[in-house]
mmCIF file of C-alpha atoms in Angstrom:
data_model
loop_
_atom_site.group_PDB
_atom_site.id
_atom_site.type_symbol
_atom_site.label_atom_id
_atom_site.label_comp_id
_atom_site.label_asym_id
_atom_site.label_seq_id
_atom_site.Cartn_x
_atom_site.Cartn_y
_atom_site.Cartn_z
ATOM 1 C CA UNK A 1 -66.557 26.945 -6.389
ATOM 2 C CA UNK A 2 -66.087 31.175 -8.804
ATOM 3 C CA UNK A 3 -65.555 32.000 -12.470
ATOM 4 C CA UNK A 4 -62.345 32.820 -10.735
ATOM 5 C CA UNK A 5 -61.892 30.234 -8.480
ATOM 6 C CA UNK A 6 -58.737 28.465 -9.579
ATOM 7 C CA UNK A 7 -59.613 24.349 -9.964
ATOM 8 C CA UNK A 8 -57.319 22.650 -7.196
ATOM 9 C CA UNK A 9 -55.807 19.457 -9.655
ATOM 10 C CA UNK A 10 -53.838 22.046 -11.287
ATOM 11 C CA UNK A 11 -51.488 21.982 -8.530
ATOM 12 C CA UNK A 12 -50.722 18.765 -7.961
ATOM 13 C CA UNK A 13 -48.673 17.971 -11.136
ATOM 14 C CA UNK A 14 -46.841 21.164 -10.371
ATOM 15 C CA UNK A 15 -46.097 20.332 -6.248
ATOM 16 C CA UNK A 16 -45.735 16.142 -7.576
ATOM 17 C CA UNK A 17 -42.649 17.907 -9.929
ATOM 18 C CA UNK A 18 -40.617 20.386 -7.289
ATOM 19 C CA UNK A 19 -40.651 16.714 -5.696
ATOM 20 C CA UNK A 20 -39.358 15.314 -8.018
ATOM 21 C CA UNK A 21 -37.126 17.981 -8.429
ATOM 22 C CA UNK A 22 -36.199 18.208 -5.077
ATOM 23 C CA UNK A 23 -34.680 14.236 -4.970
ATOM 24 C CA UNK A 24 -33.167 14.916 -7.305
ATOM 25 C CA UNK A 25 -30.726 17.674 -6.236
ATOM 26 C CA UNK A 26 -30.762 15.842 -3.276
ATOM 27 C CA UNK A 27 -29.160 13.240 -4.712
ATOM 28 C CA UNK A 28 -27.087 14.753 -6.772
ATOM 29 C CA UNK A 29 -25.205 17.058 -3.768
ATOM 30 C CA UNK A 30 -24.900 13.311 -2.063
ATOM 31 C CA UNK A 31 -23.427 12.125 -5.070
ATOM 32 C CA UNK A 32 -21.306 15.212 -5.600
ATOM 33 C CA UNK A 33 -20.694 14.907 -1.879
ATOM 34 C CA UNK A 34 -19.213 10.843 -1.811
ATOM 35 C CA UNK A 35 -16.899 11.953 -4.615
ATOM 36 C CA UNK A 36 -15.491 14.857 -3.480
ATOM 37 C CA UNK A 37 -14.655 12.676 -0.104
ATOM 38 C CA UNK A 38 -13.030 9.611 -2.772
ATOM 39 C CA UNK A 39 -11.047 12.465 -4.411
ATOM 40 C CA UNK A 40 -9.422 13.271 -0.457
ATOM 41 C CA UNK A 41 -5.549 13.293 -0.633
ATOM 42 C CA UNK A 42 -4.030 12.870 2.457
ATOM 43 C CA UNK A 43 -1.109 15.953 3.447
ATOM 44 C CA UNK A 44 1.438 12.721 3.228
ATOM 45 C CA UNK A 45 0.312 12.360 -0.381
ATOM 46 C CA UNK A 46 -0.007 15.593 -1.339
ATOM 47 C CA UNK A 47 4.034 16.184 0.187
ATOM 48 C CA UNK A 48 5.323 12.782 -1.493
ATOM 49 C CA UNK A 49 3.454 13.436 -4.926
ATOM 50 C CA UNK A 50 6.425 16.903 -4.303
ATOM 51 C CA UNK A 51 8.877 16.375 -4.940
ATOM 52 C CA UNK A 52 10.471 17.506 -8.711
ATOM 53 C CA UNK A 53 11.791 14.209 -10.952
ATOM 54 C CA UNK A 54 15.876 14.902 -10.427
ATOM 55 C CA UNK A 55 15.441 14.592 -6.426
ATOM 56 C CA UNK A 56 12.875 11.541 -6.889
ATOM 57 C CA UNK A 57 15.970 9.226 -9.549
ATOM 58 C CA UNK A 58 18.784 10.410 -7.358
ATOM 59 C CA UNK A 59 16.208 8.922 -4.584
ATOM 60 C CA UNK A 60 15.983 5.386 -6.185
ATOM 61 C CA UNK A 61 18.662 5.286 -6.971
ATOM 62 C CA UNK A 62 20.600 5.847 -3.578
ATOM 63 C CA UNK A 63 17.759 2.824 -2.788
ATOM 64 C CA UNK A 64 18.923 0.709 -4.810
ATOM 65 C CA UNK A 65 22.925 1.812 -3.471
ATOM 66 C CA UNK A 66 21.324 0.450 -0.435
ATOM 67 C CA UNK A 67 20.276 -2.839 -0.634
ATOM 68 C CA UNK A 68 23.654 -3.481 -2.623
ATOM 69 C CA UNK A 69 25.715 -2.266 0.590
ATOM 70 C CA UNK A 70 23.506 -4.549 2.494
ATOM 71 C CA UNK A 71 24.016 -7.400 0.995
ATOM 72 C CA UNK A 72 27.936 -6.569 1.068
ATOM 73 C CA UNK A 73 27.858 -5.603 4.688
ATOM 74 C CA UNK A 74 26.387 -8.681 5.739
ATOM 75 C CA UNK A 75 28.559 -11.139 3.691
ATOM 76 C CA UNK A 76 31.465 -9.603 5.394
ATOM 77 C CA UNK A 77 30.267 -8.984 8.765
ATOM 78 C CA UNK A 78 27.289 -11.436 10.204
ATOM 79 C CA UNK A 79 25.672 -8.821 10.851
ATOM 80 C CA UNK A 80 23.526 -6.516 8.123
ATOM 81 C CA UNK A 81 20.906 -3.213 9.064
ATOM 82 C CA UNK A 82 20.345 -1.085 6.536
ATOM 83 C CA UNK A 83 18.490 2.205 6.672
ATOM 84 C CA UNK A 84 15.846 3.866 3.998
ATOM 85 C CA UNK A 85 13.378 6.728 3.808
ATOM 86 C CA UNK A 86 10.134 7.438 3.010
ATOM 87 C CA UNK A 87 11.693 9.431 0.190
ATOM 88 C CA UNK A 88 14.034 7.419 -0.925
ATOM 89 C CA UNK A 89 11.551 4.570 -0.925
ATOM 90 C CA UNK A 90 9.118 7.140 -2.824
ATOM 91 C CA UNK A 91 11.951 7.894 -5.841
ATOM 92 C CA UNK A 92 12.291 4.275 -6.613
ATOM 93 C CA UNK A 93 7.930 3.781 -6.943
ATOM 94 C CA UNK A 94 8.682 6.755 -9.431
ATOM 95 C CA UNK A 95 11.236 6.412 -11.515
ATOM 96 C CA UNK A 96 13.056 2.751 -10.734
ATOM 97 C CA UNK A 97 9.758 1.276 -10.180
ATOM 98 C CA UNK A 98 8.129 2.671 -13.229
ATOM 99 C CA UNK A 99 10.600 2.115 -15.905
ATOM 100 C CA UNK A 100 12.586 -0.743 -15.098
ATOM 101 C CA UNK A 101 9.382 -2.724 -14.140
ATOM 102 C CA UNK A 102 7.078 -1.697 -16.023
ATOM 103 C CA UNK A 103 4.060 -4.246 -15.514
ATOM 104 C CA UNK A 104 5.070 -5.072 -12.084
ATOM 105 C CA UNK A 105 1.768 -3.068 -10.665
ATOM 106 C CA UNK A 106 -1.399 -3.192 -12.402
ATOM 107 C CA UNK A 107 -2.259 -0.196 -14.803
ATOM 108 C CA UNK A 108 -5.339 1.267 -12.583
ATOM 109 C CA UNK A 109 -2.455 1.938 -9.506
ATOM 110 C CA UNK A 110 -0.890 5.867 -10.125
ATOM 111 C CA UNK A 111 1.960 6.888 -8.584
ATOM 112 C CA UNK A 112 1.770 5.079 -5.628
ATOM 113 C CA UNK A 113 3.571 6.511 -1.932
ATOM 114 C CA UNK A 114 4.568 5.710 1.351
ATOM 115 C CA UNK A 115 4.899 7.896 4.375
ATOM 116 C CA UNK A 116 6.839 6.106 7.887
ATOM 117 C CA UNK A 117 5.912 8.232 11.313
ATOM 118 C CA UNK A 118 6.019 6.556 14.011
ATOM 119 C CA UNK A 119 5.808 2.755 14.138
ATOM 120 C CA UNK A 120 3.307 3.149 10.844
ATOM 121 C CA UNK A 121 3.033 2.749 7.768
ATOM 122 C CA UNK A 122 1.083 4.418 5.130
ATOM 123 C CA UNK A 123 1.206 3.413 1.443
ATOM 124 C CA UNK A 124 -0.985 5.639 -0.837
ATOM 125 C CA UNK A 125 -1.979 5.710 -4.563
ATOM 126 C CA UNK A 126 -4.289 7.316 -6.805
ATOM 127 C CA UNK A 127 -6.774 3.547 -8.285
ATOM 128 C CA UNK A 128 -7.976 5.104 -12.033
ATOM 129 C CA UNK A 129 -10.326 2.293 -13.506
ATOM 130 C CA UNK A 130 -12.344 1.999 -15.892
ATOM 131 C CA UNK A 131 -15.304 3.205 -12.614
ATOM 132 C CA UNK A 132 -14.290 4.142 -10.134
ATOM 133 C CA UNK A 133 -11.384 7.603 -9.971
ATOM 134 C CA UNK A 134 -10.311 7.454 -6.417
ATOM 135 C CA UNK A 135 -6.838 8.164 -3.674
ATOM 136 C CA UNK A 136 -6.480 5.091 -1.823
ATOM 137 C CA UNK A 137 -4.346 5.024 1.891
ATOM 138 C CA UNK A 138 -3.985 1.798 3.796
ATOM 139 C CA UNK A 139 -2.900 2.401 7.359
ATOM 140 C CA UNK A 140 -1.078 -0.625 8.759
ATOM 141 C CA UNK A 141 1.856 -1.386 11.823
ATOM 142 C CA UNK A 142 4.904 -3.827 10.712
ATOM 143 C CA UNK A 143 6.682 -5.923 13.620
ATOM 144 C CA UNK A 144 9.005 -8.805 13.853
ATOM 145 C CA UNK A 145 5.886 -11.265 15.616
ATOM 146 C CA UNK A 146 8.689 -14.102 16.390
ATOM 147 C CA UNK A 147 11.828 -16.106 14.278
ATOM 148 C CA UNK A 148 12.762 -14.944 10.863
ATOM 149 C CA UNK A 149 8.111 -13.894 11.423
ATOM 150 C CA UNK A 150 7.585 -11.013 9.828
ATOM 151 C CA UNK A 151 3.443 -9.139 11.463
ATOM 152 C CA UNK A 152 1.506 -6.642 9.079
ATOM 153 C CA UNK A 153 -1.245 -5.423 11.397
ATOM 154 C CA UNK A 154 -3.607 -3.419 9.384
ATOM 155 C CA UNK A 155 -5.198 -1.093 11.404
ATOM 156 C CA UNK A 156 -7.341 1.344 8.579
ATOM 157 C CA UNK A 157 -8.092 1.633 4.710
ATOM 158 C CA UNK A 158 -9.488 4.887 3.215
ATOM 159 C CA UNK A 159 -11.130 6.202 -0.112
ATOM 160 C CA UNK A 160 -10.247 9.463 -0.105
ATOM 161 C CA UNK A 161 -13.091 10.557 3.854
ATOM 162 C CA UNK A 162 -14.908 7.204 3.359
ATOM 163 C CA UNK A 163 -13.407 4.034 5.436
ATOM 164 C CA UNK A 164 -12.887 0.693 2.953
ATOM 165 C CA UNK A 165 -13.816 -2.403 4.612
ATOM 166 C CA UNK A 166 -10.359 -4.267 6.381
ATOM 167 C CA UNK A 167 -11.471 -7.699 5.345
ATOM 168 C CA UNK A 168 -11.917 -6.931 1.535
ATOM 169 C CA UNK A 169 -7.814 -6.246 1.530
ATOM 170 C CA UNK A 170 -7.413 -9.756 3.371
ATOM 171 C CA UNK A 171 -9.634 -11.161 1.080
ATOM 172 C CA UNK A 172 -7.496 -9.527 -1.962
ATOM 173 C CA UNK A 173 -3.954 -9.745 -0.622
ATOM 174 C CA UNK A 174 -4.669 -13.690 -0.300
ATOM 175 C CA UNK A 175 -5.950 -13.494 -3.441
ATOM 176 C CA UNK A 176 -2.525 -12.343 -4.373
ATOM 177 C CA UNK A 177 0.210 -13.801 -2.195
ATOM 178 C CA UNK A 178 -1.774 -17.244 -3.518
ATOM 179 C CA UNK A 179 -1.246 -16.786 -6.764
ATOM 180 C CA UNK A 180 2.822 -15.404 -6.066
ATOM 181 C CA UNK A 181 3.781 -18.746 -3.864
ATOM 182 C CA UNK A 182 3.732 -16.818 -0.908
ATOM 183 C CA UNK A 183 1.871 -18.863 2.276
ATOM 184 C CA UNK A 184 0.799 -15.874 4.742
ATOM 185 C CA UNK A 185 -1.041 -16.487 8.425
ATOM 186 C CA UNK A 186 -3.555 -14.184 9.648
ATOM 187 C CA UNK A 187 -4.462 -13.722 13.866
ATOM 188 C CA UNK A 188 -6.855 -11.391 15.466
ATOM 189 C CA UNK A 189 -4.994 -8.650 17.401
ATOM 190 C CA UNK A 190 -7.963 -5.902 19.100
ATOM 191 C CA UNK A 191 -10.619 -7.011 16.507
ATOM 192 C CA UNK A 192 -7.570 -5.724 14.141
ATOM 193 C CA UNK A 193 -6.439 -8.116 11.048
ATOM 194 C CA UNK A 194 -2.996 -9.224 10.897
ATOM 195 C CA UNK A 195 -0.603 -11.388 8.276
ATOM 196 C CA UNK A 196 2.282 -12.923 9.333
ATOM 197 C CA UNK A 197 5.406 -13.817 6.809
ATOM 198 C CA UNK A 198 8.330 -16.232 7.213
ATOM 199 C CA UNK A 199 10.734 -13.945 5.656
ATOM 200 C CA UNK A 200 13.782 -15.573 5.370
ATOM 201 C CA UNK A 201 14.263 -16.987 2.072
ATOM 202 C CA UNK A 202 12.858 -13.874 1.068
ATOM 203 C CA UNK A 203 16.312 -12.394 2.102
ATOM 204 C CA UNK A 204 18.872 -15.611 1.748
ATOM 205 C CA UNK A 205 21.059 -16.290 -0.867
ATOM 206 C CA UNK A 206 22.078 -19.585 -2.085
ATOM 207 C CA UNK A 207 24.776 -19.543 -0.030
ATOM 208 C CA UNK A 208 23.696 -17.583 3.413
ATOM 209 C CA UNK A 209 20.777 -17.744 5.242
ATOM 210 C CA UNK A 210 20.096 -13.830 6.058
ATOM 211 C CA UNK A 211 17.891 -13.750 9.315
ATOM 212 C CA UNK A 212 15.481 -10.382 10.251
ATOM 213 C CA UNK A 213 15.583 -10.370 13.630
ATOM 214 C CA UNK A 214 14.283 -5.973 13.720
ATOM 215 C CA UNK A 215 11.887 -3.524 12.124
ATOM 216 C CA UNK A 216 11.450 -1.019 12.958
ATOM 217 C CA UNK A 217 9.484 2.830 11.135
ATOM 218 C CA UNK A 218 10.368 5.578 12.957
ATOM 219 C CA UNK A 219 9.846 9.839 11.291
ATOM 220 C CA UNK A 220 10.378 8.857 8.161
ATOM 221 C CA UNK A 221 12.625 6.077 7.889
ATOM 222 C CA UNK A 222 12.579 2.372 7.971
ATOM 223 C CA UNK A 223 15.075 0.496 9.415
ATOM 224 C CA UNK A 224 15.853 -3.354 9.266
ATOM 225 C CA UNK A 225 18.548 -5.524 11.147
ATOM 226 C CA UNK A 226 19.419 -9.044 11.516
ATOM 227 C CA UNK A 227 22.572 -11.202 10.967
ATOM 228 C CA UNK A 228 24.287 -13.801 8.916
ATOM 229 C CA UNK A 229 25.170 -17.719 8.350
ATOM 230 C CA UNK A 230 26.269 -19.660 6.459
ATOM 231 C CA UNK A 231 23.733 -21.977 5.461
ATOM 232 C CA UNK A 232 24.729 -25.940 4.644
ATOM 233 C CA UNK A 233 26.072 -27.410 2.185
ATOM 234 C CA UNK A 234 23.021 -30.513 2.212
ATOM 235 C CA UNK A 235 20.513 -27.745 2.576
ATOM 236 C CA UNK A 236 20.743 -25.297 -0.629
ATOM 237 C CA UNK A 237 18.229 -22.318 -0.693
ATOM 238 C CA UNK A 238 15.158 -22.280 -2.862
ATOM 239 C CA UNK A 239 14.192 -19.226 -2.913
ATOM 240 C CA UNK A 240 14.120 -16.312 -6.319
ATOM 241 C CA UNK A 241 16.885 -13.632 -5.262
ATOM 242 C CA UNK A 242 15.728 -10.636 -3.068
ATOM 243 C CA UNK A 243 15.189 -8.154 -5.698
ATOM 244 C CA UNK A 244 12.570 -11.268 -6.883
ATOM 245 C CA UNK A 245 10.893 -11.223 -3.941
ATOM 246 C CA UNK A 246 10.925 -7.666 -3.408
ATOM 247 C CA UNK A 247 9.053 -7.215 -6.536
ATOM 248 C CA UNK A 248 7.241 -9.867 -5.846
ATOM 249 C CA UNK A 249 5.940 -8.540 -2.563
ATOM 250 C CA UNK A 250 5.158 -4.744 -3.904
ATOM 251 C CA UNK A 251 2.977 -6.371 -6.132
ATOM 252 C CA UNK A 252 0.975 -8.763 -4.047
ATOM 253 C CA UNK A 253 0.431 -5.939 -1.623
ATOM 254 C CA UNK A 254 -0.174 -3.233 -4.508
ATOM 255 C CA UNK A 255 -2.747 -5.435 -6.432
ATOM 256 C CA UNK A 256 -4.600 -6.467 -3.392
ATOM 257 C CA UNK A 257 -5.075 -2.633 -2.013
ATOM 258 C CA UNK A 258 -6.105 -2.013 -5.742
ATOM 259 C CA UNK A 259 -8.182 -4.060 -5.734
ATOM 260 C CA UNK A 260 -10.054 -3.891 -2.621
ATOM 261 C CA UNK A 261 -10.476 0.004 -3.560
ATOM 262 C CA UNK A 262 -13.104 -1.337 -6.524
ATOM 263 C CA UNK A 263 -14.886 -3.261 -3.919
#
């Protein structure tokens, strides 16, 4: 080795630093890509959150009026049917829910919105936890499994663009339903979990039995229809009001989805 030839060992530290730097750069790119994927917003959610506050308030009030009309219609005709638009549901979520029931949803769930699209229901919200902030989207299909038994088939759950295991969603729905004393049963359909829940007590009053006979998810609309009959005087209802049951169902679903987002 001549005096002009640099020692080979002097290159080793710089080579090691280059390798470490390259690995860190790759990890940063991956972390950035995962963060970006978790923040990805579904088009339906982006559109739903563009509504103006005045429009949301009016739509939320319309939904409450439809619920009141549903009760009155059933009492006078023996049949009932009501159509709820996703704009009305989103208006209720954005205004009435926040103003009248501020503790109904977990604080981590921000700006929940829904969309009804030809047999499917999409639920989206922003999850803002201490360690995780992401966009959550859950896709399901609602239907009548049998008399007074509604079914919800879970098809997909996503954290941004990233998939969420449906088993996690099922676990937390069960936890929420147990706390709220809502009995549910699970079956499987082509690999998808399907939740079955009785709905008679959710719709009935102390005087009347209201039956849900049809659920139809159209483009932008949720259609519910059924019948009504007097309740036998010797068998009074042992259920809470329609509003209480509806709020409990919303709470269970939102709590389950929010908890699943951080797993």
